[in-house]
Amino acid sequence: EPSARRLFTAAGPKIAALQRRWRDADGTPVCTVAGRYTSRGWTEWTQGFQYGSAILQYDATGDEESPRVLELMRQGWSEFKSRTWLVALVAGFAVYNMSFEGYLAVLAPLQMDQQHSGASSMGLMMFAWGAGSVAGVFVSMRIRPARPLVTAVAAAGVMCAWIVATSFAGMWVLVPLAFAAGVCLDVFVVLWMTTFQSHVPADALSRVGSFDAFGSNVLVPVGLLVAGPLADATSAATALLAAGTLGLVALGATLGVRDVRTLRTAPATV
């Protein structure tokens, strides 16, 4: 169609110019100010615009100048795999997240239904977890460990202990343990994100972060798929014990990597 050709003829140079001029560290170029793209905090979820338009342009026209997507992905992968601590943590948390999501979505509700008071028990435990997450914000503001990844992994281990305890403990144990797990979740997230941002170049954060997010969550659907059949074949308690133990083993394996144990907190810049 002539109109479509005109559209892509006009779009190609603009996409190429944006790719050349825009620094990835500046965020997502969606809003315009004085005729030039800029970013806003709320626009980060729209970053697909930046790369999706380039992919669409290439698909429609074969124009190889505009998409630098594969090149950017290769650069991100190179930055990602060059950091042993990052590869180890992503691999470990792929298994950990598989276990934890299976617990949260399938096994915990099943155990609450079979061994406790059903939805009310699950709600109480989740309330404690949420309250712990609120308290964890204040705890995270006050800690600055010399080896942040060791502390982060230890914090994640508390959540595995919560999974294991759910297989046998009463609510008088599970509620405070859920609160502690909520605190530790915040501690882990803060330490992980600050370490990630201070040890990965600013202009590679979004690309390396994409590999982090993909790798850390790639096995989550497997955990959700397997948790139910495993509980049916054995019992909810046995499946919980297996999930918590698997998560602990995965976390322990990350500590076997020297770079995870020795990476130091970056000096403060402000």
Short mmCIF file of N, CA and C in Angstrom, two decimals, residues 105-222:
data_model
loop_
_atom_site.label_atom_id
_atom_site.label_comp_id
_atom_site.label_asym_id
_atom_site.label_seq_id
_atom_site.Cartn_x
_atom_site.Cartn_y
_atom_site.Cartn_z
N ALA A 105 1.54 -20.31 45.50
CA ALA A 105 0.31 -20.40 44.71
C ALA A 105 -0.42 -21.73 44.86
N VAL A 106 0.31 -22.79 45.21
CA VAL A 106 -0.31 -24.13 45.21
C VAL A 106 -0.20 -24.81 46.57
N LEU A 107 1.02 -24.99 47.06
CA LEU A 107 1.22 -25.86 48.21
C LEU A 107 0.77 -25.24 49.53
N ALA A 108 1.05 -23.96 49.74
CA ALA A 108 0.62 -23.33 51.00
C ALA A 108 -0.90 -23.32 51.13
N PRO A 109 -1.65 -22.89 50.11
CA PRO A 109 -3.12 -22.94 50.24
C PRO A 109 -3.63 -24.37 50.48
N LEU A 110 -3.01 -25.35 49.83
CA LEU A 110 -3.44 -26.74 50.02
C LEU A 110 -3.19 -27.19 51.46
N GLN A 111 -2.02 -26.89 51.99
CA GLN A 111 -1.70 -27.27 53.37
C GLN A 111 -2.61 -26.55 54.37
N MET A 112 -2.89 -25.28 54.12
CA MET A 112 -3.79 -24.55 55.00
C MET A 112 -5.18 -25.17 55.01
N ASP A 113 -5.60 -25.65 53.86
CA ASP A 113 -6.93 -26.27 53.75
C ASP A 113 -6.97 -27.63 54.44
N GLN A 114 -5.89 -28.39 54.31
CA GLN A 114 -5.89 -29.75 54.85
C GLN A 114 -5.55 -29.83 56.33
N GLN A 115 -4.68 -28.92 56.80
CA GLN A 115 -4.17 -29.06 58.16
C GLN A 115 -4.53 -27.91 59.09
N HIS A 116 -5.09 -26.85 58.56
CA HIS A 116 -5.41 -25.69 59.40
C HIS A 116 -6.85 -25.26 59.16
N SER A 117 -7.12 -23.96 59.12
CA SER A 117 -8.51 -23.50 59.01
C SER A 117 -8.82 -22.94 57.63
N GLY A 118 -8.12 -23.44 56.63
CA GLY A 118 -8.42 -23.06 55.25
C GLY A 118 -8.05 -21.64 54.92
N ALA A 119 -8.97 -20.93 54.28
CA ALA A 119 -8.69 -19.59 53.78
C ALA A 119 -8.35 -18.60 54.88
N SER A 120 -8.96 -18.75 56.05
CA SER A 120 -8.66 -17.82 57.14
C SER A 120 -7.22 -17.97 57.61
N SER A 121 -6.72 -19.19 57.67
CA SER A 121 -5.33 -19.42 58.05
C SER A 121 -4.39 -18.88 56.99
N MET A 122 -4.73 -19.11 55.73
CA MET A 122 -3.88 -18.61 54.65
C MET A 122 -3.86 -17.08 54.67
N GLY A 123 -5.02 -16.48 54.90
CA GLY A 123 -5.09 -15.03 54.96
C GLY A 123 -4.28 -14.46 56.10
N LEU A 124 -4.33 -15.11 57.25
CA LEU A 124 -3.56 -14.65 58.41
C LEU A 124 -2.06 -14.72 58.12
N MET A 125 -1.64 -15.82 57.52
CA MET A 125 -0.22 -15.98 57.21
C MET A 125 0.23 -14.94 56.18
N MET A 126 -0.59 -14.69 55.17
CA MET A 126 -0.24 -13.69 54.16
C MET A 126 -0.25 -12.28 54.74
N PHE A 127 -1.15 -12.04 55.70
CA PHE A 127 -1.14 -10.74 56.38
C PHE A 127 0.18 -10.53 57.10
N ALA A 128 0.64 -11.56 57.80
CA ALA A 128 1.91 -11.46 58.51
C ALA A 128 3.06 -11.24 57.53
N TRP A 129 3.03 -11.92 56.41
CA TRP A 129 4.07 -11.75 55.39
C TRP A 129 4.07 -10.31 54.86
N GLY A 130 2.88 -9.78 54.57
CA GLY A 130 2.77 -8.41 54.10
C GLY A 130 3.24 -7.40 55.14
N ALA A 131 2.86 -7.64 56.40
CA ALA A 131 3.31 -6.74 57.46
C ALA A 131 4.82 -6.77 57.60
N GLY A 132 5.40 -7.95 57.45
CA GLY A 132 6.85 -8.07 57.48
C GLY A 132 7.50 -7.30 56.35
N SER A 133 6.87 -7.32 55.18
CA SER A 133 7.41 -6.58 54.05
C SER A 133 7.42 -5.08 54.30
N VAL A 134 6.41 -4.59 55.02
CA VAL A 134 6.39 -3.17 55.38
C VAL A 134 7.52 -2.87 56.37
N ALA A 135 7.66 -3.72 57.38
CA ALA A 135 8.72 -3.51 58.36
C ALA A 135 10.09 -3.65 57.71
N GLY A 136 10.18 -4.50 56.70
CA GLY A 136 11.45 -4.72 56.04
C GLY A 136 11.99 -3.49 55.34
N VAL A 137 11.11 -2.59 54.96
CA VAL A 137 11.56 -1.34 54.35
C VAL A 137 12.46 -0.57 55.31
N PHE A 138 12.06 -0.50 56.56
CA PHE A 138 12.83 0.25 57.55
C PHE A 138 14.11 -0.50 57.93
N VAL A 139 14.03 -1.82 57.99
CA VAL A 139 15.23 -2.60 58.27
C VAL A 139 16.25 -2.41 57.16
N SER A 140 15.79 -2.45 55.92
CA SER A 140 16.68 -2.34 54.76
C SER A 140 17.38 -0.99 54.71
N MET A 141 16.72 0.04 55.24
CA MET A 141 17.31 1.38 55.24
C MET A 141 18.49 1.49 56.21
N ARG A 142 18.59 0.55 57.14
CA ARG A 142 19.58 0.69 58.22
C ARG A 142 20.76 -0.25 58.08
N ILE A 143 20.71 -1.18 57.13
CA ILE A 143 21.81 -2.14 57.04
C ILE A 143 22.67 -1.84 55.81
N ARG A 144 23.95 -2.07 55.95
CA ARG A 144 24.89 -1.91 54.84
C ARG A 144 26.01 -2.94 55.01
N PRO A 145 25.72 -4.19 54.71
CA PRO A 145 26.72 -5.25 54.92
C PRO A 145 27.90 -5.11 53.96
N ALA A 146 29.06 -5.52 54.43
CA ALA A 146 30.26 -5.44 53.59
C ALA A 146 30.16 -6.39 52.40
N ARG A 147 29.54 -7.55 52.60
CA ARG A 147 29.35 -8.53 51.53
C ARG A 147 27.84 -8.68 51.29
N PRO A 148 27.28 -7.84 50.46
CA PRO A 148 25.82 -7.77 50.34
C PRO A 148 25.18 -9.05 49.81
N LEU A 149 25.86 -9.76 48.92
CA LEU A 149 25.23 -10.95 48.34
C LEU A 149 25.13 -12.08 49.35
N VAL A 150 26.10 -12.19 50.24
CA VAL A 150 26.01 -13.21 51.28
C VAL A 150 24.81 -12.94 52.18
N THR A 151 24.63 -11.67 52.57
CA THR A 151 23.48 -11.30 53.40
C THR A 151 22.18 -11.50 52.64
N ALA A 152 22.16 -11.16 51.36
CA ALA A 152 20.95 -11.32 50.56
C ALA A 152 20.55 -12.79 50.44
N VAL A 153 21.51 -13.65 50.20
CA VAL A 153 21.22 -15.09 50.08
C VAL A 153 20.74 -15.63 51.43
N ALA A 154 21.36 -15.20 52.51
CA ALA A 154 20.92 -15.64 53.84
C ALA A 154 19.48 -15.21 54.10
N ALA A 155 19.14 -13.99 53.69
CA ALA A 155 17.77 -13.50 53.87
C ALA A 155 16.79 -14.36 53.07
N ALA A 156 17.16 -14.72 51.86
CA ALA A 156 16.29 -15.58 51.05
C ALA A 156 16.13 -16.95 51.69
N GLY A 157 17.17 -17.40 52.41
CA GLY A 157 17.09 -18.69 53.08
C GLY A 157 16.00 -18.73 54.14
N VAL A 158 15.70 -17.59 54.76
CA VAL A 158 14.63 -17.54 55.76
C VAL A 158 13.29 -17.89 55.10
N MET A 159 13.10 -17.47 53.86
CA MET A 159 11.86 -17.80 53.17
C MET A 159 11.78 -19.29 52.87
N CYS A 160 12.92 -19.93 52.61
CA CYS A 160 12.92 -21.39 52.43
C CYS A 160 12.59 -22.09 53.74
N ALA A 161 13.09 -21.54 54.85
CA ALA A 161 12.74 -22.11 56.16
C ALA A 161 11.25 -22.02 56.40
N TRP A 162 10.64 -20.95 55.95
CA TRP A 162 9.18 -20.78 56.05
C TRP A 162 8.46 -21.89 55.27
N ILE A 163 8.95 -22.18 54.08
CA ILE A 163 8.34 -23.24 53.27
C ILE A 163 8.42 -24.57 54.00
N VAL A 164 9.62 -24.90 54.50
CA VAL A 164 9.80 -26.17 55.21
C VAL A 164 8.90 -26.24 56.44
N ALA A 165 8.85 -25.15 57.22
CA ALA A 165 8.05 -25.14 58.45
C ALA A 165 6.56 -25.33 58.16
N THR A 166 6.11 -24.86 57.02
CA THR A 166 4.69 -25.02 56.67
C THR A 166 4.30 -26.48 56.55
N SER A 167 5.27 -27.35 56.34
CA SER A 167 4.96 -28.78 56.19
C SER A 167 4.58 -29.44 57.51
N PHE A 168 4.93 -28.81 58.65
CA PHE A 168 4.66 -29.49 59.92
C PHE A 168 4.23 -28.57 61.06
N ALA A 169 4.54 -27.28 61.00
CA ALA A 169 4.36 -26.40 62.16
C ALA A 169 2.93 -25.88 62.27
N GLY A 170 2.60 -25.45 63.48
CA GLY A 170 1.31 -24.82 63.73
C GLY A 170 1.35 -23.34 63.38
N MET A 171 0.18 -22.72 63.44
CA MET A 171 0.08 -21.32 63.06
C MET A 171 0.85 -20.42 64.02
N TRP A 172 1.02 -20.84 65.25
CA TRP A 172 1.76 -20.02 66.21
C TRP A 172 3.23 -19.90 65.81
N VAL A 173 3.72 -20.83 64.99
CA VAL A 173 5.07 -20.74 64.44
C VAL A 173 5.05 -20.06 63.07
N LEU A 174 4.07 -20.40 62.25
CA LEU A 174 4.05 -19.93 60.87
C LEU A 174 3.79 -18.43 60.75
N VAL A 175 2.98 -17.88 61.62
CA VAL A 175 2.67 -16.44 61.53
C VAL A 175 3.91 -15.59 61.79
N PRO A 176 4.62 -15.78 62.91
CA PRO A 176 5.85 -14.99 63.09
C PRO A 176 6.92 -15.31 62.05
N LEU A 177 6.97 -16.55 61.58
CA LEU A 177 7.95 -16.89 60.56
C LEU A 177 7.61 -16.21 59.23
N ALA A 178 6.32 -16.10 58.94
CA ALA A 178 5.91 -15.38 57.73
C ALA A 178 6.28 -13.90 57.84
N PHE A 179 6.12 -13.34 59.04
CA PHE A 179 6.53 -11.95 59.24
C PHE A 179 8.03 -11.79 59.00
N ALA A 180 8.82 -12.70 59.55
CA ALA A 180 10.27 -12.65 59.35
C ALA A 180 10.62 -12.82 57.88
N ALA A 181 9.89 -13.69 57.18
CA ALA A 181 10.14 -13.88 55.75
C ALA A 181 9.83 -12.62 54.96
N GLY A 182 8.80 -11.88 55.38
CA GLY A 182 8.49 -10.62 54.72
C GLY A 182 9.60 -9.60 54.90
N VAL A 183 10.13 -9.52 56.11
CA VAL A 183 11.26 -8.61 56.36
C VAL A 183 12.44 -9.00 55.48
N CYS A 184 12.73 -10.29 55.44
CA CYS A 184 13.88 -10.78 54.69
C CYS A 184 13.70 -10.60 53.19
N LEU A 185 12.46 -10.66 52.72
CA LEU A 185 12.22 -10.42 51.30
C LEU A 185 12.67 -9.01 50.92
N ASP A 186 12.30 -8.02 51.73
CA ASP A 186 12.72 -6.65 51.44
C ASP A 186 14.23 -6.50 51.52
N VAL A 187 14.83 -7.11 52.53
CA VAL A 187 16.28 -7.04 52.66
C VAL A 187 16.95 -7.61 51.42
N PHE A 188 16.46 -8.75 50.96
CA PHE A 188 17.05 -9.35 49.77
C PHE A 188 16.90 -8.43 48.56
N VAL A 189 15.69 -7.94 48.33
CA VAL A 189 15.44 -7.13 47.13
C VAL A 189 16.31 -5.87 47.14
N VAL A 190 16.38 -5.20 48.28
CA VAL A 190 17.18 -3.97 48.35
C VAL A 190 18.65 -4.27 48.11
N LEU A 191 19.18 -5.30 48.76
CA LEU A 191 20.59 -5.62 48.58
C LEU A 191 20.89 -6.06 47.15
N TRP A 192 19.99 -6.85 46.59
CA TRP A 192 20.21 -7.31 45.22
C TRP A 192 20.18 -6.15 44.24
N MET A 193 19.17 -5.30 44.34
CA MET A 193 19.04 -4.22 43.37
C MET A 193 20.16 -3.19 43.50
N THR A 194 20.57 -2.87 44.72
CA THR A 194 21.65 -1.90 44.88
C THR A 194 22.97 -2.50 44.41
N THR A 195 23.19 -3.77 44.68
CA THR A 195 24.41 -4.42 44.19
C THR A 195 24.41 -4.47 42.67
N PHE A 196 23.29 -4.85 42.11
CA PHE A 196 23.17 -4.94 40.65
C PHE A 196 23.45 -3.59 40.01
N GLN A 197 22.85 -2.55 40.53
CA GLN A 197 22.99 -1.24 39.91
C GLN A 197 24.37 -0.62 40.12
N SER A 198 25.05 -1.02 41.16
CA SER A 198 26.37 -0.44 41.43
C SER A 198 27.51 -1.23 40.80
N HIS A 199 27.23 -2.44 40.29
CA HIS A 199 28.28 -3.26 39.70
C HIS A 199 28.03 -3.59 38.23
N VAL A 200 26.99 -3.03 37.66
CA VAL A 200 26.72 -3.18 36.22
C VAL A 200 26.74 -1.78 35.62
N PRO A 201 27.40 -1.58 34.49
CA PRO A 201 27.46 -0.23 33.89
C PRO A 201 26.07 0.34 33.65
N ALA A 202 25.92 1.63 33.87
CA ALA A 202 24.61 2.26 33.75
C ALA A 202 24.00 2.09 32.37
N ASP A 203 24.83 2.15 31.33
CA ASP A 203 24.28 2.05 29.98
C ASP A 203 23.93 0.63 29.58
N ALA A 204 24.19 -0.35 30.47
CA ALA A 204 23.84 -1.74 30.18
C ALA A 204 22.79 -2.29 31.14
N LEU A 205 22.32 -1.46 32.07
CA LEU A 205 21.42 -1.96 33.11
C LEU A 205 20.16 -2.60 32.55
N SER A 206 19.51 -1.95 31.58
CA SER A 206 18.24 -2.48 31.09
C SER A 206 18.44 -3.81 30.37
N ARG A 207 19.52 -3.93 29.61
CA ARG A 207 19.76 -5.17 28.87
C ARG A 207 20.17 -6.30 29.80
N VAL A 208 21.09 -6.02 30.70
CA VAL A 208 21.51 -7.05 31.65
C VAL A 208 20.34 -7.41 32.57
N GLY A 209 19.56 -6.40 32.95
CA GLY A 209 18.38 -6.66 33.78
C GLY A 209 17.37 -7.56 33.09
N SER A 210 17.29 -7.47 31.77
CA SER A 210 16.37 -8.33 31.04
C SER A 210 16.79 -9.80 31.15
N PHE A 211 18.10 -10.05 31.03
CA PHE A 211 18.59 -11.42 31.19
C PHE A 211 18.40 -11.90 32.62
N ASP A 212 18.59 -11.01 33.57
CA ASP A 212 18.36 -11.34 34.97
C ASP A 212 16.90 -11.75 35.19
N ALA A 213 15.98 -10.93 34.72
CA ALA A 213 14.55 -11.21 34.93
C ALA A 213 14.13 -12.50 34.23
N PHE A 214 14.61 -12.68 33.00
CA PHE A 214 14.25 -13.90 32.27
C PHE A 214 14.80 -15.13 32.97
N GLY A 215 16.09 -15.11 33.29
CA GLY A 215 16.71 -16.28 33.89
C GLY A 215 16.15 -16.61 35.26
N SER A 216 15.89 -15.59 36.06
CA SER A 216 15.40 -15.82 37.41
C SER A 216 13.99 -16.39 37.44
N ASN A 217 13.21 -16.13 36.40
CA ASN A 217 11.80 -16.55 36.40
C ASN A 217 11.47 -17.63 35.38
N VAL A 218 12.47 -18.10 34.65
CA VAL A 218 12.19 -19.02 33.55
C VAL A 218 11.59 -20.34 34.02
N LEU A 219 11.90 -20.76 35.24
CA LEU A 219 11.40 -22.04 35.75
C LEU A 219 10.13 -21.91 36.59
N VAL A 220 9.66 -20.69 36.79
CA VAL A 220 8.45 -20.50 37.60
C VAL A 220 7.25 -21.30 37.07
N PRO A 221 6.98 -21.30 35.76
CA PRO A 221 5.86 -22.11 35.28
C PRO A 221 6.01 -23.60 35.59
N VAL A 222 7.27 -24.07 35.60
CA VAL A 222 7.51 -25.48 35.94
C VAL A 222 7.11 -25.75 37.38
#
